[in-house]
């Protein structure tokens, strides 16, 4: 069973460009981690409500930033052990620079992939 992390970043509006530049730089580093299966960085840009869902309408583009710009980092590894080593490598390299861009510390959701 593969192992996955979804990490939620809440980036300060004035740090968006710095954060994105940093993450694109880190992408090459992250892709070299042993056991990496998949890596995706998503920037939240849309929302959907129940009326849209019931009508089958597309989501609406966000038009303003309230407190932060949210990003989701999804990465999947072949094993928990590969994930653990990748976390150490990230901590030793980009972690502090990423944290300086955030409103609050990031959230991590970890688990084994079911399907």
Coordinates of N, CA, C and O in Angstrom, one line a residue:
X1 N 0.8 -1.2 0.0 CA 0.0 0.0 0.0 C 0.9 1.2 0.0 O 1.8 1.4 0.8
X2 N 0.6 2.2 -0.9 CA 1.3 3.4 -0.9 C 0.9 4.3 0.2 O -0.2 4.2 0.8
X3 N 1.7 5.3 0.5 CA 1.5 6.3 1.6 C 1.4 7.7 1.1 O 2.3 8.1 0.3
X4 N 0.5 8.5 1.6 CA 0.2 9.8 1.1 C 0.2 10.8 2.2 O -0.3 10.6 3.3
X5 N 0.6 12.0 1.8 CA 0.4 13.2 2.6 C -0.3 14.3 1.8 O 0.0 14.5 0.6
X6 N -1.3 14.9 2.4 CA -1.9 16.1 1.8 C -1.5 17.2 2.8 O -1.9 17.1 4.0
X7 N -0.8 18.2 2.3 CA -0.4 19.3 3.2 C -1.1 20.6 2.8 O -1.1 20.9 1.6
X8 N -1.7 21.3 3.7 CA -2.5 22.5 3.5 C -1.6 23.7 3.9 O -1.2 23.8 5.1
X9 N -1.3 24.6 3.0 CA -0.6 25.8 3.3 C -1.5 27.0 3.2 O -2.2 27.1 2.2
X10 N -1.5 27.9 4.2 CA -2.2 29.1 4.1 C -1.1 30.2 4.0 O -0.5 30.6 5.0
X11 N -1.0 30.7 2.8 CA 0.1 31.7 2.5 C -0.3 33.1 2.6 O -1.4 33.5 2.2
X12 N 0.5 33.9 3.2 CA 0.3 35.3 3.4 C 0.1 35.9 2.0 O 0.9 35.6 1.1
X13 N -0.9 36.8 1.7 CA -1.1 37.3 0.4 C 0.1 38.0 -0.2 O 0.4 37.9 -1.4
X14 N 0.9 38.7 0.6 CA 2.1 39.4 0.1 C 3.3 38.5 -0.1 O 4.3 38.9 -0.7
X15 N 3.1 37.2 0.2 CA 4.2 36.2 0.1 C 3.9 35.2 -1.0 O 4.6 34.2 -1.2
X16 N 2.8 35.3 -1.8 CA 2.3 34.4 -2.8 C 3.4 34.2 -3.8 O 3.8 33.0 -4.1
X17 N 4.0 35.2 -4.4 CA 5.0 35.1 -5.4 C 6.2 34.3 -4.9 O 6.8 33.4 -5.5
X18 N 6.7 34.7 -3.7 CA 7.8 34.1 -3.1 C 7.5 32.6 -2.8 O 8.4 31.8 -3.1
X19 N 6.4 32.3 -2.3 CA 6.0 30.9 -2.0 C 6.0 30.1 -3.3 O 6.5 29.0 -3.4
X20 N 5.3 30.6 -4.4 CA 5.3 29.8 -5.6 C 6.7 29.6 -6.2 O 7.0 28.5 -6.7
X21 N 7.5 30.7 -6.2 CA 8.9 30.5 -6.7 C 9.6 29.5 -5.9 O 10.3 28.6 -6.5
X22 N 9.5 29.5 -4.6 CA 10.1 28.5 -3.7 C 9.6 27.1 -4.0 O 10.4 26.2 -4.1
X23 N 8.3 26.9 -4.2 CA 7.8 25.6 -4.4 C 8.2 25.1 -5.8 O 8.5 23.9 -5.9
X24 N 8.3 25.9 -6.8 CA 8.7 25.4 -8.1 C 10.2 25.1 -8.1 O 10.6 24.1 -8.7
X25 N 11.0 25.8 -7.3 CA 12.4 25.4 -7.1 C 12.5 24.1 -6.3 O 13.3 23.2 -6.7
X26 N 11.7 23.9 -5.3 CA 11.7 22.7 -4.5 C 11.1 21.5 -5.3 O 11.5 20.4 -5.0
X27 N 10.3 21.7 -6.3 CA 9.7 20.7 -7.1 C 10.8 19.7 -7.6 O 10.7 18.5 -7.5
X28 N 11.9 20.2 -8.2 CA 12.9 19.4 -8.7 C 13.5 18.5 -7.6 O 13.8 17.4 -7.8
X29 N 13.8 19.2 -6.5 CA 14.3 18.5 -5.3 C 13.3 17.4 -4.9 O 13.8 16.2 -4.6
X30 N 12.1 17.7 -4.7 CA 11.1 16.8 -4.2 C 10.9 15.6 -5.2 O 10.7 14.4 -4.8
X31 N 11.0 15.8 -6.5 CA 10.8 14.8 -7.5 C 11.9 13.7 -7.4 O 11.8 12.6 -7.9
X32 N 13.1 14.1 -6.8 CA 14.2 13.2 -6.8 C 14.2 12.3 -5.5 O 15.0 11.5 -5.3
X33 N 13.1 12.5 -4.7 CA 13.0 11.7 -3.4 C 12.7 10.2 -3.7 O 11.9 9.9 -4.5
X34 N 13.5 9.3 -3.1 CA 13.4 7.9 -3.3 C 11.9 7.5 -3.0 O 11.4 7.8 -1.9
X35 N 11.3 6.7 -3.8 CA 10.0 6.1 -3.6 C 8.8 7.0 -3.9 O 7.7 6.6 -3.7
X36 N 9.1 8.2 -4.5 CA 8.0 9.1 -4.8 C 7.2 8.5 -6.0 O 7.8 8.2 -7.0
X37 N 5.9 8.5 -5.8 CA 5.0 8.0 -6.8 C 4.3 9.2 -7.6 O 4.2 9.2 -8.8
X38 N 3.9 10.2 -6.8 CA 3.1 11.3 -7.4 C 3.4 12.5 -6.6 O 3.5 12.5 -5.4
X39 N 3.4 13.7 -7.3 CA 3.6 15.0 -6.6 C 2.7 16.0 -7.3 O 2.8 16.1 -8.6
X40 N 1.9 16.7 -6.6 CA 1.0 17.7 -7.1 C 0.9 18.9 -6.2 O 0.8 18.7 -4.9
X41 N 1.0 20.1 -6.7 CA 0.7 21.3 -5.9 C -0.5 22.0 -6.5 O -0.5 22.3 -7.7
X42 N -1.5 22.3 -5.7 CA -2.7 22.8 -6.2 C -3.0 24.2 -5.5 O -2.8 24.3 -4.3
X43 N -3.3 25.2 -6.2 CA -3.7 26.5 -5.7 C -5.2 26.6 -5.7 O -5.8 26.5 -6.7
X44 N -5.8 26.9 -4.5 CA -7.2 27.0 -4.5 C -7.6 28.3 -5.2 O -7.1 29.4 -4.9
X45 N -8.5 28.1 -6.2 CA -8.9 29.3 -7.0 C -10.4 29.3 -7.2 O -10.9 30.2 -7.9
X46 N -11.2 28.3 -6.7 CA -12.6 28.1 -7.0 C -13.3 27.7 -5.8 O -12.8 27.2 -4.9
X47 N -14.6 27.9 -5.8 CA -15.5 27.4 -4.8 C -16.8 26.9 -5.5 O -17.2 27.3 -6.6
X48 N -17.5 26.0 -4.8 CA -18.8 25.5 -5.3 C -19.8 25.4 -4.1 O -19.4 25.0 -3.0
X49 N -21.0 25.7 -4.4 CA -22.0 25.5 -3.3 C -23.1 24.5 -3.8 O -23.1 24.0 -4.9
X50 N -24.0 24.2 -2.9 CA -24.9 23.1 -3.1 C -25.8 23.4 -4.3 O -26.2 22.5 -5.1
X51 N -26.2 24.6 -4.5 CA -27.1 25.0 -5.7 C -26.3 24.7 -7.0 O -27.0 24.2 -7.9
X52 N -25.1 25.0 -7.0 CA -24.3 24.7 -8.2 C -24.2 23.2 -8.5 O -24.3 22.7 -9.6
X53 N -24.0 22.5 -7.4 CA -23.8 21.0 -7.5 C -25.1 20.4 -8.0 O -25.2 19.6 -8.9
X54 N -26.3 20.8 -7.4 CA -27.6 20.3 -7.8 C -27.9 20.6 -9.3 O -28.6 19.8 -9.9
X55 N -27.4 21.7 -9.8 CA -27.7 22.1 -11.2 C -26.6 21.6 -12.1 O -26.7 21.8 -13.3
X56 N -25.5 21.0 -11.6 CA -24.5 20.5 -12.5 C -23.6 21.7 -13.0 O -23.0 21.5 -14.1
X57 N -23.6 22.8 -12.4 CA -22.9 24.0 -12.8 C -21.4 23.9 -12.4 O -21.0 23.3 -11.4
X58 N -20.5 24.6 -13.2 CA -19.1 24.6 -12.8 C -18.9 25.4 -11.6 O -19.7 26.3 -11.3
X59 N -17.7 25.2 -10.9 CA -17.4 26.0 -9.8 C -17.2 27.5 -10.2 O -16.8 27.8 -11.3
X60 N -17.3 28.4 -9.2 CA -17.1 29.8 -9.4 C -15.6 30.2 -9.0 O -15.1 29.7 -8.0
X61 N -15.0 31.0 -9.8 CA -13.7 31.5 -9.5 C -13.7 32.4 -8.3 O -14.6 33.2 -8.2
X62 N -12.8 32.2 -7.4 CA -12.7 33.1 -6.2 C -12.3 34.5 -6.7 O -11.5 34.7 -7.6
X63 N -12.9 35.6 -6.1 CA -12.6 36.9 -6.6 C -11.9 37.8 -5.6 O -11.5 38.9 -6.0
X64 N -11.7 37.3 -4.4 CA -10.9 38.1 -3.4 C -10.2 37.2 -2.4 O -10.6 36.0 -2.2
X65 N -9.1 37.7 -1.8 CA -8.4 37.0 -0.8 C -8.8 37.6 0.5 O -8.8 38.8 0.7
X66 N -9.3 36.7 1.4 CA -9.7 37.2 2.7 C -8.6 37.3 3.7 O -8.2 38.3 4.2
X67 N -7.9 36.1 4.0 CA -6.9 36.1 5.0 C -5.6 35.5 4.4 O -4.5 35.9 4.8
X68 N -5.8 34.5 3.5 CA -4.6 33.8 3.0 C -5.0 33.2 1.6 O -6.2 33.1 1.3
X69 N -4.0 32.8 0.9 CA -4.1 32.0 -0.3 C -3.8 30.6 0.0 O -2.7 30.3 0.6
X70 N -4.7 29.7 -0.3 CA -4.5 28.3 0.2 C -3.9 27.4 -1.0 O -4.4 27.5 -2.1
X71 N -3.0 26.6 -0.6 CA -2.4 25.6 -1.5 C -2.5 24.2 -0.8 O -2.5 24.1 0.4
X72 N -2.6 23.2 -1.7 CA -2.6 21.8 -1.2 C -1.4 21.1 -1.9 O -1.4 21.1 -3.2
X73 N -0.5 20.5 -1.1 CA 0.6 19.7 -1.7 C 0.2 18.3 -1.5 O -0.1 17.9 -0.4
X74 N 0.1 17.5 -2.6 CA -0.2 16.1 -2.5 C 1.0 15.4 -3.0 O 1.5 15.6 -4.1
X75 N 1.5 14.5 -2.1 CA 2.6 13.6 -2.6 C 2.4 12.2 -2.0 O 1.9 12.0 -0.9
X76 N 2.7 11.3 -2.9 CA 2.5 9.9 -2.6 C 3.8 9.1 -2.7 O 4.6 9.3 -3.7
X77 N 4.0 8.2 -1.8 CA 5.2 7.4 -1.8 C 4.9 5.9 -1.8 O 3.8 5.5 -1.4
X78 N 5.9 5.1 -2.1 CA 5.7 3.7 -2.1 C 5.6 3.1 -0.7 O 4.9 2.1 -0.5
X79 N 6.3 3.7 0.2 CA 6.2 3.2 1.6 C 6.2 4.4 2.6 O 6.6 5.5 2.3
X80 N 5.9 4.1 3.9 CA 6.0 5.1 4.9 C 7.4 5.5 5.2 O 7.7 6.6 5.5
X81 N 8.3 4.5 5.0 CA 9.7 4.8 5.2 C 10.3 5.8 4.2 O 11.1 6.7 4.6
X82 N 9.9 5.6 3.0 CA 10.3 6.6 1.9 C 9.8 7.9 2.2 O 10.5 8.9 2.1
X83 N 8.5 8.0 2.7 CA 7.9 9.3 3.0 C 8.7 9.9 4.2 O 9.0 11.1 4.2
X84 N 9.0 9.1 5.2 CA 9.8 9.7 6.3 C 11.1 10.3 6.0 O 11.5 11.4 6.4
X85 N 11.8 9.6 5.1 CA 13.1 10.2 4.6 C 12.9 11.4 3.8 O 13.7 12.4 3.9
X86 N 11.9 11.4 3.0 CA 11.6 12.6 2.2 C 11.3 13.8 3.1 O 11.7 15.0 2.8
X87 N 10.5 13.6 4.1 CA 10.2 14.6 5.1 C 11.5 15.2 5.7 O 11.6 16.4 5.9
X88 N 12.4 14.3 6.1 CA 13.7 14.8 6.7 C 14.4 15.6 5.7 O 14.9 16.7 6.0
X89 N 14.5 15.2 4.4 CA 15.2 16.0 3.4 C 14.6 17.3 3.2 O 15.3 18.3 3.0
X90 N 13.2 17.3 3.2 CA 12.5 18.6 3.0 C 12.8 19.5 4.2 O 13.1 20.7 4.1
X91 N 12.8 19.0 5.4 CA 13.0 19.7 6.6 C 14.4 20.3 6.6 O 14.6 21.5 7.0
X92 N 15.4 19.6 6.2 CA 16.8 20.0 6.1 C 17.1 21.0 5.0 O 18.1 21.7 5.0
X93 N 16.1 21.2 4.1 CA 16.4 22.1 3.0 C 15.4 23.3 2.8 O 15.8 24.4 3.0
X94 N 14.2 23.1 2.6 CA 13.2 24.1 2.2 C 12.2 24.5 3.3 O 11.5 25.5 3.2
X95 N 12.2 23.7 4.4 CA 11.1 23.8 5.4 C 11.0 25.2 6.0 O 9.9 25.8 6.0
X96 N 12.1 25.8 6.4 CA 12.1 27.1 7.1 C 11.7 28.2 6.1 O 10.9 29.1 6.5
X97 N 12.1 28.1 4.9 CA 11.8 29.2 3.9 C 10.3 29.1 3.6 O 9.6 30.1 3.4
X98 N 9.7 27.9 3.5 CA 8.3 27.7 3.3 C 7.5 28.3 4.5 O 6.5 29.0 4.3
X99 N 7.9 27.9 5.7 CA 7.2 28.4 6.9 C 7.1 29.9 7.0 O 6.1 30.4 7.5
X100 N 8.1 30.6 6.5 CA 8.2 32.1 6.6 C 7.1 32.7 5.7 O 6.7 33.9 5.9
X101 N 6.6 32.0 4.8 CA 5.5 32.5 3.9 C 4.1 32.3 4.4 O 3.1 32.8 3.8
X102 N 4.0 31.6 5.5 CA 2.6 31.1 6.0 C 2.1 32.0 7.1 O 2.8 32.5 7.9
X103 N 0.7 32.0 7.1 CA 0.0 32.7 8.1 C 0.0 31.9 9.4 O 0.2 32.4 10.5
X104 N -0.2 30.6 9.3 CA -0.2 29.7 10.4 C 0.6 28.4 9.9 O 0.8 28.2 8.8
X105 N 1.1 27.6 10.9 CA 1.8 26.4 10.5 C 0.9 25.5 9.6 O -0.3 25.5 9.8
X106 N 1.5 24.8 8.7 CA 0.8 24.0 7.7 C 0.1 22.8 8.4 O 0.6 22.4 9.5
X107 N -0.9 22.3 7.8 CA -1.6 21.1 8.3 C -1.2 19.9 7.5 O -1.1 20.1 6.2
X108 N -1.0 18.8 8.1 CA -0.6 17.6 7.4 C -1.7 16.5 7.6 O -2.1 16.3 8.8
X109 N -2.1 15.9 6.6 CA -3.1 14.8 6.6 C -2.4 13.6 6.0 O -2.0 13.6 4.8
X110 N -2.2 12.5 6.8 CA -1.4 11.4 6.3 C -2.2 10.1 6.3 O -3.1 9.9 7.2
X111 N -1.9 9.2 5.4 CA -2.6 8.0 5.4 C -2.2 7.1 4.2 O -1.5 7.5 3.3
X112 N -2.7 5.8 4.3 CA -2.4 4.9 3.2 C -3.5 5.0 2.2 O -4.7 5.2 2.5
X113 N -3.1 4.8 0.9 CA -4.0 5.0 -0.2 C -5.0 3.8 -0.3 O -4.5 2.6 -0.2
X114 N -6.3 4.0 -0.3 CA -7.2 2.9 -0.4 C -7.5 2.6 -1.9 O -7.7 1.4 -2.2
X115 N -7.6 3.6 -2.8 CA -7.8 3.3 -4.2 C -7.4 4.5 -5.0 O -7.1 5.6 -4.5

